[in-house]
XYZ file of C-alpha atoms in Angstrom:
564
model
C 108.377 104.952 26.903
C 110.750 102.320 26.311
C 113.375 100.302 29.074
C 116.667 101.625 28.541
C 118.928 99.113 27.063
C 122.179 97.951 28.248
C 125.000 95.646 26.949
C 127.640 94.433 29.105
C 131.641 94.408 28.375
C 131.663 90.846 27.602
C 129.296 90.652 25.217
C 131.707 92.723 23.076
C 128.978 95.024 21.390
C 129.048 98.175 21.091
C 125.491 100.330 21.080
C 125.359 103.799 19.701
C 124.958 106.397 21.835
C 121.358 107.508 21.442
C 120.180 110.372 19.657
C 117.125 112.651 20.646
C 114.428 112.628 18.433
C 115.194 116.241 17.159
C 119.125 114.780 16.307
C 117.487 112.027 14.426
C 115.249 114.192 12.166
C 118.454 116.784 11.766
C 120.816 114.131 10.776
C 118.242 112.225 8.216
C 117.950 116.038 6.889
C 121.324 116.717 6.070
C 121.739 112.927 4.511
C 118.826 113.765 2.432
C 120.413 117.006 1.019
C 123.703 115.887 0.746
C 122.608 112.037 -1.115
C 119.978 114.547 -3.548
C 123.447 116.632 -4.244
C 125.128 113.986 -5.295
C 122.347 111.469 -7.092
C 124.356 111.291 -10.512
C 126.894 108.880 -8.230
C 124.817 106.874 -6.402
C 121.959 106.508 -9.771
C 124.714 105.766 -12.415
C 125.728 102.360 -13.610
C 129.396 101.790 -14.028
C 128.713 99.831 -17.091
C 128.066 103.115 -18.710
C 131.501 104.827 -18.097
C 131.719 104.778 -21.660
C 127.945 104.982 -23.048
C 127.085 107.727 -20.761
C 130.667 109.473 -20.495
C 130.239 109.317 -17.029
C 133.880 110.507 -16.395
C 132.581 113.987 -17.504
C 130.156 114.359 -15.762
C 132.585 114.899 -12.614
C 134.081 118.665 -11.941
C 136.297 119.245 -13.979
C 139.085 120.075 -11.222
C 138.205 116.859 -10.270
C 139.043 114.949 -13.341
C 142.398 116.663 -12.722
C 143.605 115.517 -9.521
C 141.907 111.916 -9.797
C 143.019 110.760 -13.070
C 146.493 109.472 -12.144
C 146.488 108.539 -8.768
C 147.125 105.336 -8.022
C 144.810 102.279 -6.880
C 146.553 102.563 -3.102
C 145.886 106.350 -3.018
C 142.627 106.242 -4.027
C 141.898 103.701 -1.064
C 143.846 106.061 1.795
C 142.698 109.105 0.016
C 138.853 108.421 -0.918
C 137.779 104.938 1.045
C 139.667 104.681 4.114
C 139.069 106.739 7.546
C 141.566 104.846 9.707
C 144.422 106.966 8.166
C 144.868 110.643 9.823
C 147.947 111.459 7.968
C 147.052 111.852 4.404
C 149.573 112.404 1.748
C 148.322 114.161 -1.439
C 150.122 113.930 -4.914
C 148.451 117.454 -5.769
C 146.351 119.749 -4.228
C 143.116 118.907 -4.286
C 139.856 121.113 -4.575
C 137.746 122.109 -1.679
C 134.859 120.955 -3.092
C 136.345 117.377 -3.636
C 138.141 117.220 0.474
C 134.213 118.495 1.795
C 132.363 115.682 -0.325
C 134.985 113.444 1.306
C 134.952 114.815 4.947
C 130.703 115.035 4.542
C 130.259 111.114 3.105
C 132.905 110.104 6.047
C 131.003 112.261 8.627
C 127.455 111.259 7.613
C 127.583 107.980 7.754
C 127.480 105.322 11.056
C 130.198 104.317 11.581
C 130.599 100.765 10.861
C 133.534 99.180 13.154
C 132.992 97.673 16.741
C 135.381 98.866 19.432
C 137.576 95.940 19.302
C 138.323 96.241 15.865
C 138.791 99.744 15.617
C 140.973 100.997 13.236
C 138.793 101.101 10.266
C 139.722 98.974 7.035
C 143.213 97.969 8.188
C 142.063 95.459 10.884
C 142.459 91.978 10.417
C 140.601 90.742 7.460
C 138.928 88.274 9.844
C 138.428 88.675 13.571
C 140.635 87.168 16.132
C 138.315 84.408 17.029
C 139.970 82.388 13.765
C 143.450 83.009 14.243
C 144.229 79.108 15.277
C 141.865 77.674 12.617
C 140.728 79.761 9.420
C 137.203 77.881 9.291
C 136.858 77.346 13.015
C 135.859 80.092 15.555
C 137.502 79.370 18.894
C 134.541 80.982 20.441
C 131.867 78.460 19.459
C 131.084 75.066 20.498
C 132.051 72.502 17.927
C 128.653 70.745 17.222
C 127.679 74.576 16.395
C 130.295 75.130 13.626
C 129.382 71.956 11.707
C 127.459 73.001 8.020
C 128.320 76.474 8.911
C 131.040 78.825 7.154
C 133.151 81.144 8.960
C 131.351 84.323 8.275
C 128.311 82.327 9.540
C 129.961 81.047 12.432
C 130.788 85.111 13.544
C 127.283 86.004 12.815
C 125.223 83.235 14.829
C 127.673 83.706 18.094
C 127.624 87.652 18.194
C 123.773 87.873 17.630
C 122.528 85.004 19.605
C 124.465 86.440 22.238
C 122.622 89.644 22.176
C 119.567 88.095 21.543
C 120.029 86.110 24.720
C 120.710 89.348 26.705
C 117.684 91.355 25.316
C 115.539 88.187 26.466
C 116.704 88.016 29.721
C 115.985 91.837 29.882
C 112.681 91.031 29.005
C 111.819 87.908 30.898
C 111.200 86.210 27.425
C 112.228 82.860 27.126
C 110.637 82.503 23.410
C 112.498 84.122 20.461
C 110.769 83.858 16.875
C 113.608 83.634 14.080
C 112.035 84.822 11.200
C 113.964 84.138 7.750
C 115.676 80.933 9.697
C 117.626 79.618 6.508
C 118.756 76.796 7.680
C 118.428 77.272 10.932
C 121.905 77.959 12.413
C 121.416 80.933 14.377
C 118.237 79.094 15.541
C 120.346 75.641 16.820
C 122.672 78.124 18.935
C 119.385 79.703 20.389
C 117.894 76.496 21.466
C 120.564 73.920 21.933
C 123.440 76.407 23.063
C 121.795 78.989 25.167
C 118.274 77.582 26.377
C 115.888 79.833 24.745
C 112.757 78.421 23.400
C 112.694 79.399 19.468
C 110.133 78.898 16.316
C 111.836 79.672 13.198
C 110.127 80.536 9.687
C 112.027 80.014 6.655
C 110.044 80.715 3.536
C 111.674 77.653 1.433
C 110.533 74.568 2.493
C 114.072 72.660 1.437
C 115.530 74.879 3.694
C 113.156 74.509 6.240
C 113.525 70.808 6.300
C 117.239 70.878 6.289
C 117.049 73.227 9.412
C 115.327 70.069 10.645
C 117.749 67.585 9.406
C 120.556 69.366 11.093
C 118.969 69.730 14.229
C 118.673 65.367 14.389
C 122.738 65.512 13.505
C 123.305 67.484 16.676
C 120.800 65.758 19.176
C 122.418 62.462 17.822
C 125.966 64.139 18.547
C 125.131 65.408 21.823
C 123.428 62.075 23.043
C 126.537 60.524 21.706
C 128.770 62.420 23.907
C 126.355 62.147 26.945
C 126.809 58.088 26.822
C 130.475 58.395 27.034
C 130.081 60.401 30.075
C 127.579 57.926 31.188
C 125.575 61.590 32.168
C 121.150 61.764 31.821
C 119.903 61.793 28.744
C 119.277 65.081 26.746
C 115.845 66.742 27.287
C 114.217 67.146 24.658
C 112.916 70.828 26.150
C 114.569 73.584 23.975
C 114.146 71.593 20.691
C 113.418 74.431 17.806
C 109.780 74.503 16.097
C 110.814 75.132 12.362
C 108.141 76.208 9.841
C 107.324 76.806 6.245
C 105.875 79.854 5.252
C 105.926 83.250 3.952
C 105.664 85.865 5.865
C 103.545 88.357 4.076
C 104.653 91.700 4.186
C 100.813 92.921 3.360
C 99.431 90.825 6.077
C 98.618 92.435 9.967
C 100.603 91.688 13.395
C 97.277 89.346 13.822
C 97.765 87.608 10.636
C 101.317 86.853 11.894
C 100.365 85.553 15.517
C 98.042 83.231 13.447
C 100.886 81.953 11.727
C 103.016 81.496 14.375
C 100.328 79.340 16.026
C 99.770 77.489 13.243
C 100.561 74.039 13.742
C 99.895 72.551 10.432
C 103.202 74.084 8.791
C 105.644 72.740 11.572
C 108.440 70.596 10.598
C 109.483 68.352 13.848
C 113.038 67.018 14.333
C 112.901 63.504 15.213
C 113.802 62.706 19.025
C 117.915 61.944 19.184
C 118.401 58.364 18.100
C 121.331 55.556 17.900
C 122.076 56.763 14.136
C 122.818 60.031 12.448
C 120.328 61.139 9.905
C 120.128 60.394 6.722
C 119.860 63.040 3.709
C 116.774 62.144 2.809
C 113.549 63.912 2.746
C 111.321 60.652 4.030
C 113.596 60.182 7.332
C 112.166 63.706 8.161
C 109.307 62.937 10.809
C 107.528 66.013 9.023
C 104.518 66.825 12.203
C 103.427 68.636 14.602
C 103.539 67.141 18.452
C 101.010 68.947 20.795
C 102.847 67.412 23.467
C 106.039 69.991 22.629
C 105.806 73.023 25.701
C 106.981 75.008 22.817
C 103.287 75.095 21.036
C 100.736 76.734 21.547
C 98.423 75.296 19.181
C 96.117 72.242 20.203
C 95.819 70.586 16.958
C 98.279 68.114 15.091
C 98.876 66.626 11.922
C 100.988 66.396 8.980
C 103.230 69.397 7.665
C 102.509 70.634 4.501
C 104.176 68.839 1.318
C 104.099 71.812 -0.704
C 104.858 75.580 -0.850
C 101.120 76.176 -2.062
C 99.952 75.132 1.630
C 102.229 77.688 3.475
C 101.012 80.833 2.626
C 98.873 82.228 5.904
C 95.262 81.296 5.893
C 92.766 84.158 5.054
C 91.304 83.221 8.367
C 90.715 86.207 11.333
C 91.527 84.730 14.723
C 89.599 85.661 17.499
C 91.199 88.679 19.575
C 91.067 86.042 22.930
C 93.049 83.462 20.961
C 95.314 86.240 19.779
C 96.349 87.531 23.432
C 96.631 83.996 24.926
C 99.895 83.948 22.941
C 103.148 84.337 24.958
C 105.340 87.145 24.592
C 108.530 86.815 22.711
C 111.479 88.620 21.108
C 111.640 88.823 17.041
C 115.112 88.301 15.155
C 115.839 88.250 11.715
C 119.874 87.456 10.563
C 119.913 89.315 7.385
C 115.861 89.568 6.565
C 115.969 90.655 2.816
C 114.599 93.591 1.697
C 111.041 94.360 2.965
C 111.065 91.247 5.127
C 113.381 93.745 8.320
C 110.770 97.100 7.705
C 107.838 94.279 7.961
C 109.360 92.246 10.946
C 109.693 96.186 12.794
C 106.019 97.020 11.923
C 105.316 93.847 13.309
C 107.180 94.471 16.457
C 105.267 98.262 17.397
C 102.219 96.765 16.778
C 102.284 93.358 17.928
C 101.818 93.431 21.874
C 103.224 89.970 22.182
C 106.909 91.206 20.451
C 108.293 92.338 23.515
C 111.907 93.123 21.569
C 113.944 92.867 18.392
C 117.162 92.612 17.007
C 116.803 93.284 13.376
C 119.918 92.626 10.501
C 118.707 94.204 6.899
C 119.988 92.822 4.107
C 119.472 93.470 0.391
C 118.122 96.854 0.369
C 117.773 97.048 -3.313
C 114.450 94.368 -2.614
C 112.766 97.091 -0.506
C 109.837 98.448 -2.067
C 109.638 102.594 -2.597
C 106.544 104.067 -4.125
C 108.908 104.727 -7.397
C 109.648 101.557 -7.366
C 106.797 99.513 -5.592
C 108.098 96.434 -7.663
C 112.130 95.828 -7.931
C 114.114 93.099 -9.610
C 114.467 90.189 -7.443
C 111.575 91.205 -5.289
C 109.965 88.008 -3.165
C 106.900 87.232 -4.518
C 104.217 84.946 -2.608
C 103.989 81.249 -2.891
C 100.426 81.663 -3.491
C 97.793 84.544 -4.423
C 97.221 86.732 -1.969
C 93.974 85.930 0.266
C 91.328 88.265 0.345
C 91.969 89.220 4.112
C 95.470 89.967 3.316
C 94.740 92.426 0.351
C 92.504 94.132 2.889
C 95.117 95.291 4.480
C 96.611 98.605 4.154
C 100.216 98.078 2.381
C 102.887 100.039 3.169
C 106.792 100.588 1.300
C 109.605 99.172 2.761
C 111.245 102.962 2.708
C 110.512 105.111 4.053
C 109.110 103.742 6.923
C 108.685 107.307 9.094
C 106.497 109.997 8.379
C 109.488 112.283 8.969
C 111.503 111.321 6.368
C 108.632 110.826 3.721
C 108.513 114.166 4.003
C 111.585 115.698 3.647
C 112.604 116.639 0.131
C 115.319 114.514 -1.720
C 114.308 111.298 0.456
C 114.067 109.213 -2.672
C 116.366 106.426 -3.086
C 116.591 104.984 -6.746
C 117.132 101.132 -7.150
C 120.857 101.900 -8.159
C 121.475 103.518 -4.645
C 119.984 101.070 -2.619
C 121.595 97.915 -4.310
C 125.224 99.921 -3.924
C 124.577 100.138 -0.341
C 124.729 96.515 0.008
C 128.320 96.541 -1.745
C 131.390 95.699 0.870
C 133.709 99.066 1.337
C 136.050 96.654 3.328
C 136.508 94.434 0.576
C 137.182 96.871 -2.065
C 139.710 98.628 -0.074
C 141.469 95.788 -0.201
C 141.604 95.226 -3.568
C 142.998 98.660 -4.124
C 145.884 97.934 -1.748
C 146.541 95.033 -3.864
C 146.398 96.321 -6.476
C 144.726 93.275 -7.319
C 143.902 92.433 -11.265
C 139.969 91.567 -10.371
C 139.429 95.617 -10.497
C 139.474 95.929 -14.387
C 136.614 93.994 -14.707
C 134.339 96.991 -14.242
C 136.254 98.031 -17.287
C 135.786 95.175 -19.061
C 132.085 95.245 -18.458
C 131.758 98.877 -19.813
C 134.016 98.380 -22.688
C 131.504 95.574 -23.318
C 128.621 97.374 -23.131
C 129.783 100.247 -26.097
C 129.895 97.069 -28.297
C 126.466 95.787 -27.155
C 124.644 99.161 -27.882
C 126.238 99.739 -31.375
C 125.224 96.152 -32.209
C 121.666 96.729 -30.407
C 120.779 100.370 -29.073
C 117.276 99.284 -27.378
C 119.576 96.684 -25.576
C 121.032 98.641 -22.215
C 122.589 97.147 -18.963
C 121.841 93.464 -20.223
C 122.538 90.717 -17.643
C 125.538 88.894 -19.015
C 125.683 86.756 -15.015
C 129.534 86.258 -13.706
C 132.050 84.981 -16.183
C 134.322 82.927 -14.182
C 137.967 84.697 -13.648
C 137.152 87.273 -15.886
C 140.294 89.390 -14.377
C 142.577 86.594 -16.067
C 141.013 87.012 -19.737
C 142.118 89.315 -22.369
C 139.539 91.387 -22.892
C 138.790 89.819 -26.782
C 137.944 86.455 -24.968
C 135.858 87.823 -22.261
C 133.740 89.803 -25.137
C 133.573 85.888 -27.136
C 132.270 84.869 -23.850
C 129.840 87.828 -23.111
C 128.169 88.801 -26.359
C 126.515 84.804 -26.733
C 124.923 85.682 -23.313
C 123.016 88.588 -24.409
C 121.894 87.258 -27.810
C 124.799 88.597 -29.810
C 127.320 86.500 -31.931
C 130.599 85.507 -30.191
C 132.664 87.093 -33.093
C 131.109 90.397 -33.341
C 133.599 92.633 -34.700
C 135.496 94.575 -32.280
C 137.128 97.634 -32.988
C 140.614 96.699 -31.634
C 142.129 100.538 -31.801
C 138.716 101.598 -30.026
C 139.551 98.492 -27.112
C 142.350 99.665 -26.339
C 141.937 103.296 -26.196
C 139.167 102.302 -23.326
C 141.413 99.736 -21.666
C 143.461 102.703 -21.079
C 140.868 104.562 -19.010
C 140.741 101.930 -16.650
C 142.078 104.013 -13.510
C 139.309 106.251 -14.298
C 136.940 103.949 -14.171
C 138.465 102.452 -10.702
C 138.553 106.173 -9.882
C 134.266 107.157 -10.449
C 133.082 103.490 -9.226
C 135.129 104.350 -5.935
C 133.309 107.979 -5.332
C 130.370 105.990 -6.040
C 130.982 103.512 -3.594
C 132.028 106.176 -0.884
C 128.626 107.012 -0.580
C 127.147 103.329 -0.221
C 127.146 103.912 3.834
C 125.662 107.423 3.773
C 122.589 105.953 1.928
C 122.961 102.586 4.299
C 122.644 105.335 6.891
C 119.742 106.704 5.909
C 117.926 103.218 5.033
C 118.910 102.590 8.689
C 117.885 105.917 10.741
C 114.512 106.200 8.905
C 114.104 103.048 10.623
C 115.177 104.484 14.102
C 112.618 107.605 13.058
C 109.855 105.258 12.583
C 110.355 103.641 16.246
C 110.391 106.419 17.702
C 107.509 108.425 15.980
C 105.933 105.375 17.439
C 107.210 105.249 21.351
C 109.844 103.105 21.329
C 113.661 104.054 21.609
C 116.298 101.718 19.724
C 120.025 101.391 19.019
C 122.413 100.671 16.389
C 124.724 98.444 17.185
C 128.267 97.313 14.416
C 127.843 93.935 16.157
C 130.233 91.948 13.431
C 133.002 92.715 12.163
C 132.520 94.659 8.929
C 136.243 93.217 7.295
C 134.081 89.555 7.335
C 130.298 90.645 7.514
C 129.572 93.917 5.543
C 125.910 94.063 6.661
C 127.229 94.669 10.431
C 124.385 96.569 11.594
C 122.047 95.283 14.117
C 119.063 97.713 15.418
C 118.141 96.444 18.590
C 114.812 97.620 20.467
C 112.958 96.800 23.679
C 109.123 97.811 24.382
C 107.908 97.889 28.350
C 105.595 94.825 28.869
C 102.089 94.648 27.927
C 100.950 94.019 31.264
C 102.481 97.152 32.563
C 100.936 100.514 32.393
C-alpha cells in the first residue's frame, strides 16, 4: 500500500483526484479504441497534404463544413475548451461534434486551478507581470542563467519536491537529467535538501558546477555586508557525469550514485567570481562532504568514455547501507522518465518521485525499439548491463500491452510533445507563421517529382520562413536536400496549392487535437504500471501549460523500507 499524498493550498498544485485501478484500465481502454479509430491523424505527416491527398482522406461531410472556416473558428471550434458558447457557421455532422466532445473528454486535463480557463489565460503566469524575465516568486541569485519558462519550472517543482521529502523524512533528493543544474541549486541552496545530480553531458555537468561557485561567491558576498557567519558549506550539490543506462538494474544505479570517481565538486565560496574556464573547475571528489557516501577520492573523469557505469556487481550490504532518497527528473527525455519509475518500484532506497516526461517520440516501443534521436551510450554496453532484461519505454503495464490498438507510431508520440496552447494562439492571430506547413508540403510535391525514393527529407528550420514568398523558400530548401536551388517550379501548380492553405491549417489542427489524448495515454500507462506494482500516484498540471506545455508531473510515494 502506498501513504496517501497530500498538497497544501499554498503550494498552488493541483493533484488529480485518484482513480481506482478498475477506472484506470477502463479509461486506457476507451483511449486505446478511440486513438486506433482515428490512427490516419495522429500517423500522417502534414508534409504530405499534397503527396498523400490527405485532405481526402477526411469524411466527406467533413471536408464540407471545415473548408472555409476561418483560422479563429477553427481555434474556438476544434482546439479550445474554455469556450461554452460555440457559434457554428453551418451545421456540423455528428460524427465530427463526438470526435470533438471524445478527444476533449479523453484527455487530462492540462490547466492548474489558478489558471483555469483553458487557452485564454495569460500567456505567462502572474508571477512575471512586473518583469517579463523575472519571476517575483524566486530569489534573485536563483533567476540568474535561467529563462523565464525555467524560472516557473524550478520554483513549482522544487516546491513539491520539498513537500514529498518532508512527507517522507528524506532529506536527499537525486536529480537525474540535472542539465545544468538549476532545479538542483534551488534544492540545495534555496530549500536545504541534500541533492546529487546526474547530467549525462559532461559540459553541462561542469557548468552546473561553475554556476553553483557564482552563487556561493554571491551569497558570501551578501553575508559580509551584513557582517552575518559565514555560509556552510552543508547543502552544497554533488553533480556527476554519467549516463544513466536504461538497460542497467536499480543496483547498477545505487552503484552509480555511490560512485565517487565521476563527481564534479564546486570549489568552496571564494573572494572572486568564477571564471569560464574549464581548469578553475576543482574537478574531485571530497570524502569529507556529509553528502557522500563513498569512501574513496580522486579525480573526476576527463572524458565521456569514463562515465558510463562500471560492469561491476556491488555487494547487496553495500547496496542497503545507502540512504533513502526521493528521485526527480525536470523533463527526463524519452525512456530516461519510464527508466527513472522502474527504478523507483524496485529500488528500496527511492522512497518517492516526481517525474516530468519529455520527448515521447525518444521512447522505445517494440515497433520501434530504435527511434530517431534516440540517446545512445557514451560507451559499449558492459557485459553486466546486457544481462539485464530490457524493457520498452511504452508500454510500461501489462494492462495496456494487452489491450488491442495500444500501439503508438513514432508520428503520434512526437505530436504529443507539440504545444496546443501555442497554436491556439496563432490561430487567434491569425498570425502569418501558419502557412509554413503549407509551404513545407508544397515543397515536398516538388521534391518527389524531382526524386520519388526521396520522402519527408530533413530540410532543418529556414529562418522566417512565414516572411518568404514561397519561390525563395523552395531556392532555399531544395540545396538542403541535394536538389538544385532553381529546380523548375510549376508556378500555376504553386499557386493552386497555396490556395489550399486553410485546409491544410484545417487537417494539421484535427491532428493536433488529439496530441493530449495520446499524451494521456503515454501518461496513465504509467499510472497502470505503479499500480500493477503497489504503489498509488497522481497527476498533477503543476505549470502552467500557456508557458510550459509538458505540465504534467506524476508524483508517487512508497511506505518506508523499514516498515512492514
Amino acid at each position: 500500500m502506498s501513504e496517501q499524498l497530500s498538497v497544501s493550498a499554498a503550494q498552488d498544485a493541483e493533484f488529480r483526484a485518484s482513480f481506482t485501478a478498475q477506472q484506470q484500465r477502463d479509461l486506457a481502454r476507451r483511449l486505446t479504441t478511440f486513438l486506433s479509430q482515428y490512427s490516419r491523424l495522429t500517423d500522417s505527416f502534414i508534409i504530405e497534404f499534397f503527396t498523400e491527398n490527405l485532405w481526402q482522406t477526411l469524411p466527406s461531410t467533413w471536408q464540407a463544413v471545415l473548408q472555409d472556416i476561418s483560422y479563429p473558428q477553427t481555434a474556438e471550434l476544434l482546439l479550445d475548451t474554455s469556450y461554452e458558447d460555440k457559434r457554428y457557421p453551418s451545421v456540423w455532422p455528428l460524427s465530427l461534434l463526438a470526435f470533438r466532445a471524445t478527444a476533449h473528454a479523453l484527455a487530462f486535463p492540462r490547466e492548474c486551478r489558478p489558471d483555469r480557463g483553458g487557452v485564454a489565460a495569460s500567456v505567462k503566469p502572474d508571477e512575471f507581470l512586473e518583469n517579463q524575465s523575472q519571476s517575483s516568486l524566486l530569489g534573485h541569485i536563483f533567476r540568474k542563467h535561467v529563462k523565464p519558462k525555467k524560472q516557473h519550472e524550478i520554483r513549482k517543482l522544487g516546491m513539491l519536491v520539498k513537500q514529498l521529502c518532508d512527507q517522507t523524512g528524506c532529506r536527499r533528493v537525486v536529480d537525474v537529467g540535472s542539465g545544468q543544474g538549476h532545479l538542483t541549486r534551488f534544492l540545495s541552496f534555496g530549500l536545504g535538501l541534500s541533492v546529487t545530480a546526474i547530467e549525462a553531458d559532461y559540459t553541462l555537468a561542469a557548468m552546473a558546477s561553475r554556476y553553483d561557485g557564482e552563487l556561493l561567491w554571491a551569497l558570501e558576498k551578501e553575508k559580509r555586508k551584513k557582517d552575518g557567519p559565514k555560509l556552510s558549506t552543508h547543502s552544497i550539490p554533488r553533480h556527476m557525469a554519467g549516463w544513466v543506462n536504461p538497460r542497467a538494474s536499480w543496483e547498477g544505479f545505487i552503484k552509480q550514485l555511490k560512485d565517487a570517481h565521476h563527481v564534479i565538486e564546486v570549489p568552496q565560496a571564494s573572494s572572486a567570481p568564477m571564471k569560464k574556464r574549464r581548469s578553475d573547475l576543482t574537478q574531485i571528489s571530497h570524502p569529507e562532504d556529509p553528502s557522500h557516501d563513498s569512501k574513496s577520492g580522486g579525480s573526476c573523469c576527463s572524458d565521456m568514455q569514463a562515465v558510463s557505469e562500471p560492469g561491476i556487481n556491488p555487494e547487496e550490504s553495500r547496496l542497503q547501507d545507502y540512504p533513502d532518497f526521493v528521485l526527480t527528473g525536470l523533463h527526463a527525455c524519452g525512456d530516461l522518465s519510464a527508466t527513472l519509475l522502474r527504478h523507483f518500484v524496485c529500488c528500496p532506497q527511492v522512497r518517492g518521485i516526481t517525474s516530468v516526461a519529455c520527448c515521447y517520440m525518444k521512447i522505445t516501443t517494440k515497433e520501434n525499439p530504435t527511434p530517431p534521436g534516440l540517446i545512445s551510450p557514451p560507451s559499449p554496453p558492459t557485459p553486466s548491463t546486457e544481462s539485464f532484461h530490457f524493457e520498452f519505454g511504452y508500454p510500461m503495464s501489462c494492462w495496456v500491452r494487452g489491450l488491442p490498438g495500444h500501439q503508438l507510431s513514432y508520428k503520434a508520440r512526437e505530436g504529443a510533445c507539440h504545444a496546443v496552447e501555442d497554436y491556439v494562439r496563432r490561430l487567434r492571430e491569425e498570425s502569418e507563421q501558419l502557412r509554413t506547413h503549407c509551404y513545407r508540403a508544397i515543397l515536398e510535391t516538388f521534391i518527389r517529382d524531382a526524386r520519388p525514393d526521396l520522402r519527408r527529407a530533413g530540410i532543418q528550420t529556414i529562418k522566417k520562413a512565414h516572411l518568404l514568398p514561397f519561390t525563395e523558400y523552395a531556392r532555399l530548401g531544395l540545396p538542403r536536400v541535394g536538389l538544385p536551388a532553381d529546380l523548375p517550379l510549376d508556378q500555376e501548380r504553386v499557386e493552386a496549392m497555396l490556395k489550399q492553405q486553410n485546409k491544410v491549417v484545417v487537417y494539421f489542427t484535427l491532428s493536433l487535437l488529439l496530441a493530449p489524448v495520446v499524451e494521456t495515454l503515454v501518461l496513465l500507462d504509467r499510472m497502470i504500471y505503479l499500480e500493477e506494482n503497489g504503489v498509488d500516484s497522481q497527476l498533477i498540471p503543476l505549470f502552467n501549460p500557456n508557458f510550459s506545455p509538458r505540465n504534467f508531473v506524476l508524483v508517487a510515494v512508497k511506505p518506508s523500507r523499514y516498515e512492514d
